[in-house]
PDB file of C-alpha atoms in Angstrom:
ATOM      1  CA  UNK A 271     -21.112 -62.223  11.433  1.00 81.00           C
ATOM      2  CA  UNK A 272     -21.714 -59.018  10.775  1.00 89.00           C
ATOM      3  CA  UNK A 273     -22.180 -57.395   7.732  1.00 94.00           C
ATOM      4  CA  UNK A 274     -22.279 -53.573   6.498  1.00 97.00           C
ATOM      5  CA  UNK A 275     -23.046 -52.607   2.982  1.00 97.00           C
ATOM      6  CA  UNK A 276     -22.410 -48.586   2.214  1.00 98.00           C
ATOM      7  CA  UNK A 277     -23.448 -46.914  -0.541  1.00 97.00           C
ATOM      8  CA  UNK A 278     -22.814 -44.846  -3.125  1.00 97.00           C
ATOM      9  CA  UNK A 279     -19.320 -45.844  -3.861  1.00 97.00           C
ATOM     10  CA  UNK A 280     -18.507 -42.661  -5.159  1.00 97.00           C
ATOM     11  CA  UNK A 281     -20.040 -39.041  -5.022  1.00 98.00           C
ATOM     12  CA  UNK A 282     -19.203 -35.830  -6.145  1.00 98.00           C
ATOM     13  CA  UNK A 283     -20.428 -32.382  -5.224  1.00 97.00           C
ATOM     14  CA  UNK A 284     -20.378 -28.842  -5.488  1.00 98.00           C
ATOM     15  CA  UNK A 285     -18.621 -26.871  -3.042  1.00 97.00           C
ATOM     16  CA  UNK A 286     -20.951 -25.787  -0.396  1.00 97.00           C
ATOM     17  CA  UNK A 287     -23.873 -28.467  -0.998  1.00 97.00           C
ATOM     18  CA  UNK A 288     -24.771 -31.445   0.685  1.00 98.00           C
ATOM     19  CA  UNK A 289     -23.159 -35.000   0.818  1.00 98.00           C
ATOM     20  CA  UNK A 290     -24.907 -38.194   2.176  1.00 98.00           C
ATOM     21  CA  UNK A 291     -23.275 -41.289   2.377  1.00 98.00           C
ATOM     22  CA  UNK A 292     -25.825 -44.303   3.723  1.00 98.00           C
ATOM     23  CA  UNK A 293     -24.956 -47.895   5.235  1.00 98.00           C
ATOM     24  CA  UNK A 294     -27.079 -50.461   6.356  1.00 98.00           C
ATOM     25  CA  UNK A 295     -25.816 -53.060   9.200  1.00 97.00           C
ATOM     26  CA  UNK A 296     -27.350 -57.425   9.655  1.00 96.00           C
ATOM     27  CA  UNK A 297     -26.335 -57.740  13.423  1.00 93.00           C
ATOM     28  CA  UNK A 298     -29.139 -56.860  15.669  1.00 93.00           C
ATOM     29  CA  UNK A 299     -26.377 -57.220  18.238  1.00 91.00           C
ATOM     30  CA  UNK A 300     -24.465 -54.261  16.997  1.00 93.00           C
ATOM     31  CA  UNK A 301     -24.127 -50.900  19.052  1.00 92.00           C
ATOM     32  CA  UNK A 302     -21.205 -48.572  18.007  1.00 93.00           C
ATOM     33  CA  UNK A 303     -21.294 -47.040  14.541  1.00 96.00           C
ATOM     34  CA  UNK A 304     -17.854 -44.677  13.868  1.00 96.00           C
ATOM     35  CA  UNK A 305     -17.280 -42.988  10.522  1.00 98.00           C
ATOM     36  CA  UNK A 306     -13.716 -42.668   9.719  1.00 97.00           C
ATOM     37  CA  UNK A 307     -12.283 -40.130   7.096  1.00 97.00           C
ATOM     38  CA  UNK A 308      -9.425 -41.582   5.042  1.00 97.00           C
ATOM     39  CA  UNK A 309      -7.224 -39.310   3.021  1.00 95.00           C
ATOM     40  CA  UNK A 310      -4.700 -40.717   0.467  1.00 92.00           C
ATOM     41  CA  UNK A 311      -1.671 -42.597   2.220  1.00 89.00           C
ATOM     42  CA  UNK A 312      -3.021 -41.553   5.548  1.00 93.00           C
ATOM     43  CA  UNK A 313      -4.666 -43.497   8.253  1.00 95.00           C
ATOM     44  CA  UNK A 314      -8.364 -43.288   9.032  1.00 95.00           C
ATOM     45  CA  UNK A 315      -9.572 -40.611  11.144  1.00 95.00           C
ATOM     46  CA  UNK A 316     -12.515 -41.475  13.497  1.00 95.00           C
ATOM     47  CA  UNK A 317     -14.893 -37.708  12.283  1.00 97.00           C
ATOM     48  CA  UNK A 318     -17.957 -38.603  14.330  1.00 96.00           C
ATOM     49  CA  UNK A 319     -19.422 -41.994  15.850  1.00 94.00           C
ATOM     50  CA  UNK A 320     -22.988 -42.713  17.594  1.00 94.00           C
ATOM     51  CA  UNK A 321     -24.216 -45.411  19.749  1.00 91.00           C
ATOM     52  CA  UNK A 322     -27.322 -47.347  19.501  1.00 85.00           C
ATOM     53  CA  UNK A 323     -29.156 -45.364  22.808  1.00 84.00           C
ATOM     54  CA  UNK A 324     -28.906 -42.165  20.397  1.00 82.00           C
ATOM     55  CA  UNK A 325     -30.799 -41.503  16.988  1.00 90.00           C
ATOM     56  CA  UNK A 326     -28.743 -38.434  15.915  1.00 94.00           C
ATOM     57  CA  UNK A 327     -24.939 -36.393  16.542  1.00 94.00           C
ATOM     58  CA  UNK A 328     -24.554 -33.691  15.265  1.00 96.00           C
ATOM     59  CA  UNK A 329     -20.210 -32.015  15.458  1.00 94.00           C
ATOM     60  CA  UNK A 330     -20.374 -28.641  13.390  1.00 96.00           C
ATOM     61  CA  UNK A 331     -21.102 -29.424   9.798  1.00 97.00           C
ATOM     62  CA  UNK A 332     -21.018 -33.222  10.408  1.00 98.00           C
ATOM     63  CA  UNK A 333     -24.368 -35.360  11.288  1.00 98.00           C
ATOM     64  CA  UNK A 334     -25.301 -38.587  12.065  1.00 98.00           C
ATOM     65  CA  UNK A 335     -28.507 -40.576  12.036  1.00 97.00           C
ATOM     66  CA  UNK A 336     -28.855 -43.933  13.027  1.00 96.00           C
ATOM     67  CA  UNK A 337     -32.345 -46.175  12.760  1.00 95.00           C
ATOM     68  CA  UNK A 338     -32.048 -49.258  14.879  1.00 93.00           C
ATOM     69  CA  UNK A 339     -35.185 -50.509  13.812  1.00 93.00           C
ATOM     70  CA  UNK A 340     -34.498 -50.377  10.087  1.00 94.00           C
ATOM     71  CA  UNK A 341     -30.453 -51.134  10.850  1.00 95.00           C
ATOM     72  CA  UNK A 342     -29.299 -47.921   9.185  1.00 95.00           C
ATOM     73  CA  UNK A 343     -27.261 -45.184   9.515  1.00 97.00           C
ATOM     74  CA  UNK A 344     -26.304 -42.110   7.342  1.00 98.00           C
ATOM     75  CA  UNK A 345     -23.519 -39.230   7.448  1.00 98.00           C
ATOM     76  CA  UNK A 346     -24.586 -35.864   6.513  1.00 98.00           C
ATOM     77  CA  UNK A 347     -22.004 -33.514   5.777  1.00 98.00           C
ATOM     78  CA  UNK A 348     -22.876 -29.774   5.244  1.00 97.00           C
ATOM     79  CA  UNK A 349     -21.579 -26.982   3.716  1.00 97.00           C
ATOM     80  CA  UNK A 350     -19.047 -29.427   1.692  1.00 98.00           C
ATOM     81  CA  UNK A 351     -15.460 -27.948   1.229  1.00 97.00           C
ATOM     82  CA  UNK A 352     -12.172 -28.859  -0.824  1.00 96.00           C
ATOM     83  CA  UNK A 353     -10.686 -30.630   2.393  1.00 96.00           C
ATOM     84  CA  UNK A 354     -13.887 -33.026   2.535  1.00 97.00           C
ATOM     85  CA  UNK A 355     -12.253 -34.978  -0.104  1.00 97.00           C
ATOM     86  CA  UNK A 356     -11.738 -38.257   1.065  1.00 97.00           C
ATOM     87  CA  UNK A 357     -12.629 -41.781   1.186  1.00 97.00           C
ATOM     88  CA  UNK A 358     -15.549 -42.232   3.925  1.00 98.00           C
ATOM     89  CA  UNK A 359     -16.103 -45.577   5.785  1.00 97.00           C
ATOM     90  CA  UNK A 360     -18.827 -46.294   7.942  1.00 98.00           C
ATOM     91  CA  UNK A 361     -18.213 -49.481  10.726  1.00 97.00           C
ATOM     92  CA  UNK A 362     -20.525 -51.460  13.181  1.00 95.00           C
ATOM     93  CA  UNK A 363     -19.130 -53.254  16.092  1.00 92.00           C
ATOM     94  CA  UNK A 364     -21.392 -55.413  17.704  1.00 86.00           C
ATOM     95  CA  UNK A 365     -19.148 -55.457  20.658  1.00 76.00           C
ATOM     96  CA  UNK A 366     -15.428 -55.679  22.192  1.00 74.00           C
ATOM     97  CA  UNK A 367     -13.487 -53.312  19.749  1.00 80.00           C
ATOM     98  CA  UNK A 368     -13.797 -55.130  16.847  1.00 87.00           C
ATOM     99  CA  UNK A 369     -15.070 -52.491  13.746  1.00 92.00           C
ATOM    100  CA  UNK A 370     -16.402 -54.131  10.646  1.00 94.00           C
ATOM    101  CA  UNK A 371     -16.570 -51.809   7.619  1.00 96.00           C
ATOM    102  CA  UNK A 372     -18.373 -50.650   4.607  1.00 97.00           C
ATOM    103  CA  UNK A 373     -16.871 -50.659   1.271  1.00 96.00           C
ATOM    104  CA  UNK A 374     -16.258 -46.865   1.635  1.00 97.00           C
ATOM    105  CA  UNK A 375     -17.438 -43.912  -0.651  1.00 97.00           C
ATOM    106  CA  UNK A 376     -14.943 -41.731  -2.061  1.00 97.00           C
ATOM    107  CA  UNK A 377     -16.020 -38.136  -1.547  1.00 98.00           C
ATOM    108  CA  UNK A 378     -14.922 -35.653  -4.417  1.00 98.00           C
ATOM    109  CA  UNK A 379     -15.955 -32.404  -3.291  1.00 98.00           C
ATOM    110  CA  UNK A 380     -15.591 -29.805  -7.269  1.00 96.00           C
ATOM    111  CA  UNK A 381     -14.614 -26.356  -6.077  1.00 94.00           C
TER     112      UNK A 381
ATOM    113  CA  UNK B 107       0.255 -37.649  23.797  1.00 70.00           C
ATOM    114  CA  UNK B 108       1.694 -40.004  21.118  1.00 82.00           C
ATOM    115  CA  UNK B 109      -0.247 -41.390  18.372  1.00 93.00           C
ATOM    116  CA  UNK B 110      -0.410 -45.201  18.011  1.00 97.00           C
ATOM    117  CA  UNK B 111       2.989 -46.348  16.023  1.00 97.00           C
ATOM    118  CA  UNK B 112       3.889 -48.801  13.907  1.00 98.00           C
ATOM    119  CA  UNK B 113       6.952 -50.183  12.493  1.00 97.00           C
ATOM    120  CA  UNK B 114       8.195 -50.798  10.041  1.00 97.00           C
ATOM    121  CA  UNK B 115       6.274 -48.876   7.476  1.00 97.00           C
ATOM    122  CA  UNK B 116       6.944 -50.602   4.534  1.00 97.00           C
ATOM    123  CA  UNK B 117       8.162 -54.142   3.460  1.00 96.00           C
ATOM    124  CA  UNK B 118       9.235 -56.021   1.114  1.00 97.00           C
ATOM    125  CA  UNK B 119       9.241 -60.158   1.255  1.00 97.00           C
ATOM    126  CA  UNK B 120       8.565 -63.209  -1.120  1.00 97.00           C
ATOM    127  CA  UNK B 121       6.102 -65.809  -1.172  1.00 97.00           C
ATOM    128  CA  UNK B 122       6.745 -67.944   1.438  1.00 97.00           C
ATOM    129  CA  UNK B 123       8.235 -65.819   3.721  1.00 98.00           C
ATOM    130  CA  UNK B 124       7.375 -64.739   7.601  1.00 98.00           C
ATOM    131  CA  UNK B 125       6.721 -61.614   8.459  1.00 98.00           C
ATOM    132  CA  UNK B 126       6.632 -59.653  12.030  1.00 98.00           C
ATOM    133  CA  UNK B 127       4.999 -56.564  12.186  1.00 98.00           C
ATOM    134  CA  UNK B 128       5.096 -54.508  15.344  1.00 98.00           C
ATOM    135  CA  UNK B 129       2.225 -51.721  16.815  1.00 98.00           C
ATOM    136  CA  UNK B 130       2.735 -49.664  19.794  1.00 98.00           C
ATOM    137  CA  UNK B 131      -0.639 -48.064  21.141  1.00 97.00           C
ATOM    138  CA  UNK B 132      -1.026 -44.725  22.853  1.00 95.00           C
ATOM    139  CA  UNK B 133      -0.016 -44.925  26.142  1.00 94.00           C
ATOM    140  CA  UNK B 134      -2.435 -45.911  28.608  1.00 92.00           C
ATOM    141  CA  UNK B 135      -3.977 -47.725  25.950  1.00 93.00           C
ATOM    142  CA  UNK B 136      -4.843 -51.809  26.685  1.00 93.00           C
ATOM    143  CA  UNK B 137      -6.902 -52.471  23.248  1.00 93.00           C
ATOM    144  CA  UNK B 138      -5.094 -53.080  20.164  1.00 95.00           C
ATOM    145  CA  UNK B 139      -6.760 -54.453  17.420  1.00 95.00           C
ATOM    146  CA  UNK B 140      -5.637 -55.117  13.581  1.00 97.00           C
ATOM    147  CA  UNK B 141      -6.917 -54.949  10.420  1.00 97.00           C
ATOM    148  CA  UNK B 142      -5.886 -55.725   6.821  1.00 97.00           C
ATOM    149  CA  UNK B 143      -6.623 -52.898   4.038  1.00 97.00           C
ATOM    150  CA  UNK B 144      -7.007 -54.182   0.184  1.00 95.00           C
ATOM    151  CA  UNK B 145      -8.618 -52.269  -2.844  1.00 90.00           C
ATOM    152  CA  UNK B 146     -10.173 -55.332  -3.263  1.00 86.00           C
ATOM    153  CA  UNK B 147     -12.027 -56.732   0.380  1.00 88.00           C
ATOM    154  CA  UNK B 148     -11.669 -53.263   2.024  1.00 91.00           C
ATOM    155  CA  UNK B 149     -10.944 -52.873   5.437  1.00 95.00           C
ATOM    156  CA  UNK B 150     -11.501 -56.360   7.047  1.00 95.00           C
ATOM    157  CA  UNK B 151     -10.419 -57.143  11.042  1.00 94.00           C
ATOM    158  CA  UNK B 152      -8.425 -59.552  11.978  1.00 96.00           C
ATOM    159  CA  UNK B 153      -7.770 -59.529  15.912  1.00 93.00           C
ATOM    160  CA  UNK B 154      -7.611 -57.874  19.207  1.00 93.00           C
ATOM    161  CA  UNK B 155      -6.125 -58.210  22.175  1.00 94.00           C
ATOM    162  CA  UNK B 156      -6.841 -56.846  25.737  1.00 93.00           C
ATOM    163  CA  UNK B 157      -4.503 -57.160  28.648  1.00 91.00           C
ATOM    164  CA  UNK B 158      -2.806 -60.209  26.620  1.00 93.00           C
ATOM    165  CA  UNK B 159      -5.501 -61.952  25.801  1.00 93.00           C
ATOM    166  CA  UNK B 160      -6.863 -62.228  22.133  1.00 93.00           C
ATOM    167  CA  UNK B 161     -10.522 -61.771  22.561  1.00 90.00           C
ATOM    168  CA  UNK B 162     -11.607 -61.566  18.885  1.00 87.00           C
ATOM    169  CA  UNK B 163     -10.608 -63.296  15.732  1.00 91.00           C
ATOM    170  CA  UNK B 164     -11.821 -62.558  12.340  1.00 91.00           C
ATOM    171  CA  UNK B 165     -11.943 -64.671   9.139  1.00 92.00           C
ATOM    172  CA  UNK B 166      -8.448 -65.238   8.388  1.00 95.00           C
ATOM    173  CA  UNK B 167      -6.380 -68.457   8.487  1.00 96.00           C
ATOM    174  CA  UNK B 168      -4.161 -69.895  10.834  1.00 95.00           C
ATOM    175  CA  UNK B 169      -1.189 -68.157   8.894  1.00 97.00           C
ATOM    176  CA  UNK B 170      -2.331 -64.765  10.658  1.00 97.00           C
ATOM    177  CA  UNK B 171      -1.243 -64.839  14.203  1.00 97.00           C
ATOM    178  CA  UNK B 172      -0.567 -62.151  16.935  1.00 97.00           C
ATOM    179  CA  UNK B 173       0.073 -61.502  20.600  1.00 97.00           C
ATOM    180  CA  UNK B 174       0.398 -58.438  23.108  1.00 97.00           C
ATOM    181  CA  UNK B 175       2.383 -57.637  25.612  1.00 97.00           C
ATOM    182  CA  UNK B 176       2.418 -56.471  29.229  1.00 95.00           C
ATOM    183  CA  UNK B 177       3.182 -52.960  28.169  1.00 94.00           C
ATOM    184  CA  UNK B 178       0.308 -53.222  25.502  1.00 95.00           C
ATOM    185  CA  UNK B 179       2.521 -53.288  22.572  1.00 97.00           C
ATOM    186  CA  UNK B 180       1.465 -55.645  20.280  1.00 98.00           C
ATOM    187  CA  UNK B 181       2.800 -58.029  16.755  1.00 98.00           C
ATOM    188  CA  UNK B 182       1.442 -60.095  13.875  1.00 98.00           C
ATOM    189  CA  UNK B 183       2.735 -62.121  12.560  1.00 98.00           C
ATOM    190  CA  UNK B 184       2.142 -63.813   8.656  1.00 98.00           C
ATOM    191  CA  UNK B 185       4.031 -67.026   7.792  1.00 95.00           C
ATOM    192  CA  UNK B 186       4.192 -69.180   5.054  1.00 97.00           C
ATOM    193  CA  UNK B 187       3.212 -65.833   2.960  1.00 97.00           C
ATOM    194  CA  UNK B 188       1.278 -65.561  -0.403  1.00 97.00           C
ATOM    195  CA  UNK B 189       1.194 -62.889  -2.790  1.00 97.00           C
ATOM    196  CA  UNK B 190      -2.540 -61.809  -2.067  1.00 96.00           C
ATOM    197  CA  UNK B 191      -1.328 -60.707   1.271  1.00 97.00           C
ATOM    198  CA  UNK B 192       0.018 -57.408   0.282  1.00 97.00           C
ATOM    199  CA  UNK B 193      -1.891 -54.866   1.762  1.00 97.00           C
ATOM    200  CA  UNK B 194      -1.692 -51.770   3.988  1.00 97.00           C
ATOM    201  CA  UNK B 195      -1.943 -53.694   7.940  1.00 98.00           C
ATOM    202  CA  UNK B 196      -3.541 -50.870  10.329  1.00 98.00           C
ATOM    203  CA  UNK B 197      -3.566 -51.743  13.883  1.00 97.00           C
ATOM    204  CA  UNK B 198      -5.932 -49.203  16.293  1.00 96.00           C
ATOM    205  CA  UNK B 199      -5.959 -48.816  20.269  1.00 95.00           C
ATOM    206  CA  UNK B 200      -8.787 -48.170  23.045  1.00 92.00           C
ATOM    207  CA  UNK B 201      -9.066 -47.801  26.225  1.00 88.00           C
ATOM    208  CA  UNK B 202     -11.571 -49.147  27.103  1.00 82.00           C
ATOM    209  CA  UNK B 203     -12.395 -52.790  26.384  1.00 77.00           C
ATOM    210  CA  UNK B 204     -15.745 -52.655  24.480  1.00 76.00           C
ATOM    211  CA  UNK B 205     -16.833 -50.425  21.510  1.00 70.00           C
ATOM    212  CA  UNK B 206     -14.337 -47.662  22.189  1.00 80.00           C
ATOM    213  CA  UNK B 207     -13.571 -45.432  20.313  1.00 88.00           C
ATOM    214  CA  UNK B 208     -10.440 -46.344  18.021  1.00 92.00           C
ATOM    215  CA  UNK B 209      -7.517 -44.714  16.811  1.00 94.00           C
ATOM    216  CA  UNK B 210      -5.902 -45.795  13.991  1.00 96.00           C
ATOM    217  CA  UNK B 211      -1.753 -46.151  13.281  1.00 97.00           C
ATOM    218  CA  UNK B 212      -0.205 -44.988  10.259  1.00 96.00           C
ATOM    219  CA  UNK B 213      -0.027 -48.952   8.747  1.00 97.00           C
ATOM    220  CA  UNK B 214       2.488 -51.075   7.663  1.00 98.00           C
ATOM    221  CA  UNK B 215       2.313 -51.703   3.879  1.00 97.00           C
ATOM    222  CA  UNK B 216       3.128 -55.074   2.879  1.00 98.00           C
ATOM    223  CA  UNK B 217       4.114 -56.380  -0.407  1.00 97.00           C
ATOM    224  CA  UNK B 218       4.650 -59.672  -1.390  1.00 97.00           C
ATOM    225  CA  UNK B 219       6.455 -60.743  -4.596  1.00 96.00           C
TER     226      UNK B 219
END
């Protein structure tokens, strides 16, 4: 099955730089990648997802790259604020609507 | 419209128990799909359904089962439970029936003692 490794498992910034969060994917076979934010006690939140027929997305101060050939993706997040602190997953599905997930990164953003 | 729903939101059992939990997707919605939360294994799937029909199963054992119904809502169900079952169970709705987007419910978190 499918397996997604995410890394790093924690990462803390400055307000206003740059956070990258990287996973990797094994299934060939895989075509959806959503990144859900997860804030303490709440449910994930789908932020931005790309398909396998597009390299990059870009949603205001959120990107995403994705490299089929290498089986990676990364989220970029610009600009970082207080509210981006969170716990970030990254998912493949390699079809039907079945997500499997990354171990998460936990995002502490210092004002 | 509504968010996806799911009830109830917390509960209590012992080992050995059953337990029912219930997950109402947003309307118009025919994907549901569940998924155990742990700090331990992470988010890890577990099922979905489409129109009735459980199309996916992940690595779980025969003590996690489930079903939908007509209207889309959908249950799990864990017998015979065990105390590393207590976790926060998230179930998520599409609408379409392949790598949809999904939105997730508010969970129902489980504990076992």
């Amino acid at each position: 099955g499918e397996n997604v490794e995410q890394h790093p498992s924690t990462l803390s910034v400055q307000e206003g730089d740059s956070a990258v969060i990287k996973c990797t994917y094994s299934d060939s076979a895989s075509n959806y990648f959503p990144w859900y934010k997860q804030e303490l006690g709440k449910r994930p939140q789908l932020i931005i997802d790309i398909r396998s027929n597009v390299g990059e997305k870009k949603d205001q101060r959120i990107a995403v790259t994705l490299n089929k050939t290498a089986k990676h993706f990364s989220l970029h997040i610009t600009e970082t604020q207080p509210e981006d602190s969170a716990v970030y997953f990254c998912a493949a599905s390699p079809g039907a609507n079945n997500l499997f997930f990354g171990t998460g990164t936990r995002l502490t953003v210092i004002p | 419209k509504a968010g996806v729903t799911q009830t109830p939101r917390y509960l209590i059992k012992t080992r050995g128990q059953q337990v029912t939990l219930s997950c109402s997707p947003i309307s118009g919605h025919r994907s549901v799909s569940w998924y155990q939360q742990t700090p331990g294994q992470g988010l890890q799937f577990l099922f979905e359904y489409f129109s009735e029909t459980q199309r996916n199963k992940g690595n779980f054992p025969g003590r996690f089962s489930g079903r939908q119904f007509s209207n889309s809502r959908s249950e799990m169900n864990v017998s015979t439970l065990e105390l590393g079952d207590s976790a926060l169970y998230l179930c998520a709705s599409s609408s379409q029936p392949t790598t949809d987007t999904q939105y997730f419910g508010p969970g129902t978190r489980l504990t076992v003692l």
